[in-house]
mmCIF file with all atom_site columns, C-alpha atoms in Angstrom:
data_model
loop_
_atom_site.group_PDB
_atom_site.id
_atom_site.type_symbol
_atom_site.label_atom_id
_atom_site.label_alt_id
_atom_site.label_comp_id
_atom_site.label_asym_id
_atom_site.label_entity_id
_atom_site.label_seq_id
_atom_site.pdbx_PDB_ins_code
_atom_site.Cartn_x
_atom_site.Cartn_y
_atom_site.Cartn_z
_atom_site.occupancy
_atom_site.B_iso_or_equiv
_atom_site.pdbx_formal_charge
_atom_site.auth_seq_id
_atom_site.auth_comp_id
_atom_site.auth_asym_id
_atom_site.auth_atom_id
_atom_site.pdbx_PDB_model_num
ATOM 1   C CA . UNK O 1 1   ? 0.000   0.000   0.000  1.00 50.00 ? 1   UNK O CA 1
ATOM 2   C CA . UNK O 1 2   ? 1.209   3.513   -0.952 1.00 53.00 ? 2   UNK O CA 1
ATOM 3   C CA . UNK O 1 3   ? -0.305  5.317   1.857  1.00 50.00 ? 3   UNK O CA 1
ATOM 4   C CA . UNK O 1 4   ? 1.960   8.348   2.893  1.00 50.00 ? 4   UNK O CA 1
ATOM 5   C CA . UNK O 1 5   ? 4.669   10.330  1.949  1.00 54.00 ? 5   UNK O CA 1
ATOM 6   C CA . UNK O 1 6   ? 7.129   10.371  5.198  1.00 54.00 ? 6   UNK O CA 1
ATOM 7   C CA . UNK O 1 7   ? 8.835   8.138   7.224  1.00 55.00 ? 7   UNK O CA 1
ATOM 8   C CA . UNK O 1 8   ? 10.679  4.871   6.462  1.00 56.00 ? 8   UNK O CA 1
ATOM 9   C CA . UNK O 1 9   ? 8.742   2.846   3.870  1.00 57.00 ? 9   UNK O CA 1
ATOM 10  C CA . UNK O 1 10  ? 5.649   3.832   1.916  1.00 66.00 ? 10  UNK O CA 1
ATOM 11  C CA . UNK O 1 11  ? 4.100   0.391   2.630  1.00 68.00 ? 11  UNK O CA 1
ATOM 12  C CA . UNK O 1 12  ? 4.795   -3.622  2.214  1.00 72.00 ? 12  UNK O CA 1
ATOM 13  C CA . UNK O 1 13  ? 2.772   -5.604  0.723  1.00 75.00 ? 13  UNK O CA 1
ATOM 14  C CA . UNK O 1 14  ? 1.293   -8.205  3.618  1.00 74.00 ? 14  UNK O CA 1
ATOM 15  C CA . UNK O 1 15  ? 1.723   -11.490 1.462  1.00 79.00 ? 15  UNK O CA 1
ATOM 16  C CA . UNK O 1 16  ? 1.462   -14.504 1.769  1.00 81.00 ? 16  UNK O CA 1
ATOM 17  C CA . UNK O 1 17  ? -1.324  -13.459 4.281  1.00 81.00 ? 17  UNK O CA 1
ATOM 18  C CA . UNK O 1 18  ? -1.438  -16.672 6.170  1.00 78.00 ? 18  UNK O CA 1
ATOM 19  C CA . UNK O 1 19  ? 2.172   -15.154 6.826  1.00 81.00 ? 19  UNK O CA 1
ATOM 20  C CA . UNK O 1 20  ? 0.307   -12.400 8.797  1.00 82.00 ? 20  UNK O CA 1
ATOM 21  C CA . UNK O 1 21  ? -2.542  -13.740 10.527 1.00 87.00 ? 21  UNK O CA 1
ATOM 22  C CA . UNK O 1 22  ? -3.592  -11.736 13.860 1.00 86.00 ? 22  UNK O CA 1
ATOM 23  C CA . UNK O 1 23  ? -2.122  -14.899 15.904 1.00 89.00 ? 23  UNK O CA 1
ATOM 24  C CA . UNK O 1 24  ? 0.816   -15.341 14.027 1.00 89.00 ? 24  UNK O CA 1
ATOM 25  C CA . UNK O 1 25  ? 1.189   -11.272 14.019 1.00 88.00 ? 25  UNK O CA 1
ATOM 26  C CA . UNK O 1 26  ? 1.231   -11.253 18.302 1.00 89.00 ? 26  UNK O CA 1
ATOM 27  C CA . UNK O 1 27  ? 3.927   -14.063 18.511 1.00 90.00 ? 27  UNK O CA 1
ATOM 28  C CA . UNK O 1 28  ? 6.320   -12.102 16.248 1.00 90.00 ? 28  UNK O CA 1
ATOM 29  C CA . UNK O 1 29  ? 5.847   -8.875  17.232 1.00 89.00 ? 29  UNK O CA 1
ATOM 30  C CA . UNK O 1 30  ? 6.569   -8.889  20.706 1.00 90.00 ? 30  UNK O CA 1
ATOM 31  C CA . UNK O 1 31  ? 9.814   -10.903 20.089 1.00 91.00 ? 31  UNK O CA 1
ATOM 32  C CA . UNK O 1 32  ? 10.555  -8.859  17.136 1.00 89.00 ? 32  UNK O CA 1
ATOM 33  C CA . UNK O 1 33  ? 10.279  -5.601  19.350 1.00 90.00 ? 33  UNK O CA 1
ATOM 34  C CA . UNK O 1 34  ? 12.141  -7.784  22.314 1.00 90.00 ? 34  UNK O CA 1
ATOM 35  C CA . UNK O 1 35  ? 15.470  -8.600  19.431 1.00 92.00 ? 35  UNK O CA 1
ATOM 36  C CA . UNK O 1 36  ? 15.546  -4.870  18.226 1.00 90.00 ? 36  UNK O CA 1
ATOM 37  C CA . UNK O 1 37  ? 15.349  -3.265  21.519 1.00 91.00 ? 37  UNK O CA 1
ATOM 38  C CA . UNK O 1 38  ? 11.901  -1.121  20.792 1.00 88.00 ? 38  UNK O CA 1
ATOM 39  C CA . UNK O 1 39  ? 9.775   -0.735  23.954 1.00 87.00 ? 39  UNK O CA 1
ATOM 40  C CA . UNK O 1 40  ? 6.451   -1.308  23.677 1.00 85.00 ? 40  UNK O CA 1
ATOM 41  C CA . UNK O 1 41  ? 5.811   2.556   24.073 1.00 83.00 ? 41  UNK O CA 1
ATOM 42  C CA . UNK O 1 42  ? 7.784   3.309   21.413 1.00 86.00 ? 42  UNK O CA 1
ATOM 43  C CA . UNK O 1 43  ? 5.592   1.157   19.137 1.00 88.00 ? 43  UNK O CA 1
ATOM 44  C CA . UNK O 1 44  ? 2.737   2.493   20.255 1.00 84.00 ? 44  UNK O CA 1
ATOM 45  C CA . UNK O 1 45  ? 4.296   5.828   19.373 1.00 80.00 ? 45  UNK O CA 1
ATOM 46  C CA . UNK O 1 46  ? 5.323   4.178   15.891 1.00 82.00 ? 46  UNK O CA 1
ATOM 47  C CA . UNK O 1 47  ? 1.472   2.923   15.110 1.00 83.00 ? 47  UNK O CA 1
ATOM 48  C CA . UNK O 1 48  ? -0.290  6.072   16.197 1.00 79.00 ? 48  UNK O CA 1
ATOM 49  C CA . UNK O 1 49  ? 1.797   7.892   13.961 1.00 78.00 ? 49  UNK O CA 1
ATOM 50  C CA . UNK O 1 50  ? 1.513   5.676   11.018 1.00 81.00 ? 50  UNK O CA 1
ATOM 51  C CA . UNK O 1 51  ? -2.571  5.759   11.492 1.00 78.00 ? 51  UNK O CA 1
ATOM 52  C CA . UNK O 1 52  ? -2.137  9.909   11.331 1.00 75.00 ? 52  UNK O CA 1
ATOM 53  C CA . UNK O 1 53  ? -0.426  9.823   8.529  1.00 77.00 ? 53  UNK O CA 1
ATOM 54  C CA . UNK O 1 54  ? -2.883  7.021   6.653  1.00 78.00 ? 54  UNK O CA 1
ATOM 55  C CA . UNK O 1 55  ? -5.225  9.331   7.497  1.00 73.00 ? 55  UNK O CA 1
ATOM 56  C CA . UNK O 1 56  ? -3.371  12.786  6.857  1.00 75.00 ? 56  UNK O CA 1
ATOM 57  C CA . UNK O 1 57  ? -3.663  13.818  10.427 1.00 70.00 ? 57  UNK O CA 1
ATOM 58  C CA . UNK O 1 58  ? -7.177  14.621  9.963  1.00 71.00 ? 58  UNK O CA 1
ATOM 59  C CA . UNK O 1 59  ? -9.459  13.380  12.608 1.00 71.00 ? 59  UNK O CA 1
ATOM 60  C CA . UNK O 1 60  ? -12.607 15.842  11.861 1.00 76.00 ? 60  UNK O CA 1
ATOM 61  C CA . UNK O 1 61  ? -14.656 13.746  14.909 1.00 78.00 ? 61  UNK O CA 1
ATOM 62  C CA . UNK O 1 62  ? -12.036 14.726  17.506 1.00 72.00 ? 62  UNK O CA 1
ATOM 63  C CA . UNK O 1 63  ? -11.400 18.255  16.268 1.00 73.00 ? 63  UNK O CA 1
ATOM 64  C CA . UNK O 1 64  ? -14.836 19.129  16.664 1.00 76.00 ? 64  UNK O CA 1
ATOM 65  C CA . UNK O 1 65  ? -15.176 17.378  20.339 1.00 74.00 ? 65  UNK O CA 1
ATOM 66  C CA . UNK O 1 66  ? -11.931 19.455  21.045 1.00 71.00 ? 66  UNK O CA 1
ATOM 67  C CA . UNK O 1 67  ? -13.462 22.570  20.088 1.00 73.00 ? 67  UNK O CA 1
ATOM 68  C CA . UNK O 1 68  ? -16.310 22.130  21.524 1.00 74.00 ? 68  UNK O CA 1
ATOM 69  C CA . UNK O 1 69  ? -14.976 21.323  24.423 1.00 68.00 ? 69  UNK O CA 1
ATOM 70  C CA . UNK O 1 70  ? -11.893 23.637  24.625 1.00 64.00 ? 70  UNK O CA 1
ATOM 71  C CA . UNK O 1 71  ? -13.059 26.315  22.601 1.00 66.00 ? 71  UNK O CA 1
ATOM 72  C CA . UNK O 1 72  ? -10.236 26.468  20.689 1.00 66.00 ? 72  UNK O CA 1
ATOM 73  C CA . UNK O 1 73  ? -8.193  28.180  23.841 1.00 67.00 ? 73  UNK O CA 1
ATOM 74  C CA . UNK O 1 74  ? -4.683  27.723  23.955 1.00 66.00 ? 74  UNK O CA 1
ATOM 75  C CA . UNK O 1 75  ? -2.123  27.865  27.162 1.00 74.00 ? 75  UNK O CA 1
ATOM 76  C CA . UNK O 1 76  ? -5.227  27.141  29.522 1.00 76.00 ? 76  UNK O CA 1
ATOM 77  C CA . UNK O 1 77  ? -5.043  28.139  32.530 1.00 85.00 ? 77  UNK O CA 1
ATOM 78  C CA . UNK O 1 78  ? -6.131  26.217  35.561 1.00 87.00 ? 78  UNK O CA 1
ATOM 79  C CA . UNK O 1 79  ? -8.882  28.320  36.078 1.00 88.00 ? 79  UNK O CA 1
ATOM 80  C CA . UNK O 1 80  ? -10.073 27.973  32.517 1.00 85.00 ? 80  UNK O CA 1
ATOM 81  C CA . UNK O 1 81  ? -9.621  24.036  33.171 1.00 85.00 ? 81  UNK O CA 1
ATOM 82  C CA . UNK O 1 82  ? -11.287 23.864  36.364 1.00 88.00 ? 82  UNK O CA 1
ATOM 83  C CA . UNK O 1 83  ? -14.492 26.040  34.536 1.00 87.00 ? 83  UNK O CA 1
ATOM 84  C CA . UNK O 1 84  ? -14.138 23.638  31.266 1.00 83.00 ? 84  UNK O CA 1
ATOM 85  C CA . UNK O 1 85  ? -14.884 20.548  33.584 1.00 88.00 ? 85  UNK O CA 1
ATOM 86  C CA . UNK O 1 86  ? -17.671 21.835  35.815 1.00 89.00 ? 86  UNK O CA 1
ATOM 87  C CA . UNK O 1 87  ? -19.359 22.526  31.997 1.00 87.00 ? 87  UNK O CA 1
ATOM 88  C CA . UNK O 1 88  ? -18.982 19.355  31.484 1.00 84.00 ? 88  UNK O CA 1
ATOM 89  C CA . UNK O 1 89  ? -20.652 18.496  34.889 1.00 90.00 ? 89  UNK O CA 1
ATOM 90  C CA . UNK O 1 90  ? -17.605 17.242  36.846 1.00 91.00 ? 90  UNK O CA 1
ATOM 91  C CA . UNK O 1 91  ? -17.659 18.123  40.306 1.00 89.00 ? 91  UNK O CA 1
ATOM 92  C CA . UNK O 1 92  ? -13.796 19.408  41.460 1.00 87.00 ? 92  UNK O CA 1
ATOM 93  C CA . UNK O 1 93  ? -12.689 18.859  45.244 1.00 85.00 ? 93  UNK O CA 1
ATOM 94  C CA . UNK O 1 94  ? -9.310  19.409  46.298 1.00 83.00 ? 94  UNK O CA 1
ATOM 95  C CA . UNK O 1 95  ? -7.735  17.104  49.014 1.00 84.00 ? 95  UNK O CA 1
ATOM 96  C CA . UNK O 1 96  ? -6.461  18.648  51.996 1.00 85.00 ? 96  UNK O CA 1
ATOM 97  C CA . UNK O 1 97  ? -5.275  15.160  53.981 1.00 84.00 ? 97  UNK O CA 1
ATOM 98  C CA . UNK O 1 98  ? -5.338  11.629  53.282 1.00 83.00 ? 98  UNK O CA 1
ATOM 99  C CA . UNK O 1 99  ? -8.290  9.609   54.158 1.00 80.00 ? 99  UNK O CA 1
ATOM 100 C CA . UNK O 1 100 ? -8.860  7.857   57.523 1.00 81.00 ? 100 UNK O CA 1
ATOM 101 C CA . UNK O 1 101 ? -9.000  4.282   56.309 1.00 83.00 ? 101 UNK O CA 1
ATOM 102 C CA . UNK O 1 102 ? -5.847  4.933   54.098 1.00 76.00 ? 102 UNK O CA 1
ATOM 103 C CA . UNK O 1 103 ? -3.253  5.655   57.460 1.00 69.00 ? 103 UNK O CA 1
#
């Protein structure tokens, strides 16, 4: 597949697909990931970026909920933070001491 235009490879072709099943596909990629020293964070890192750019960074679902929500405010403050929750009916309440059946 020829899906984007940055990054390492444009794509491999998946064949012969019995090759890459899903259960054959989760026994080789953690030991591929354990052989090449990549932590599993990092390839999470690696697939969320891969899905932006198969999808040009353009997520028009979350944009809206973030604009919505957020109102398209930068560098919020904690006030603005604390006033974007309660709108979205959180209740806030700061914590003074540890509870009693915690000590």
């Amino acid at each position: 597949p020829n899906k984007g235009n940055r990054g390492g490879i444009n794509g491999m072709a998946l064949e012969p697909s019995f090759l890459f099943s899903n259960d054959i596909l989760q026994i080789a990629i953690p030991e591929m990931l354990s052989q090449t020293g990549i932590t599993g964070r990092q390839f999470a890192h690696l697939l969320i970026r891969a899905h932006q750019e198969n999808h040009q960074n353009h997520f028009p679902d979350l944009e809206r909920a973030a604009e919505e929500v957020g109102l398209k405010r930068l560098n919020l403050s904690v006030e603005d933070l604390i006033d974007i929750a309660k709108s979205m009916g959180l209740d806030i309440r700061w914590v003074d001491r540890a509870p009693q059946d915690v000590i």
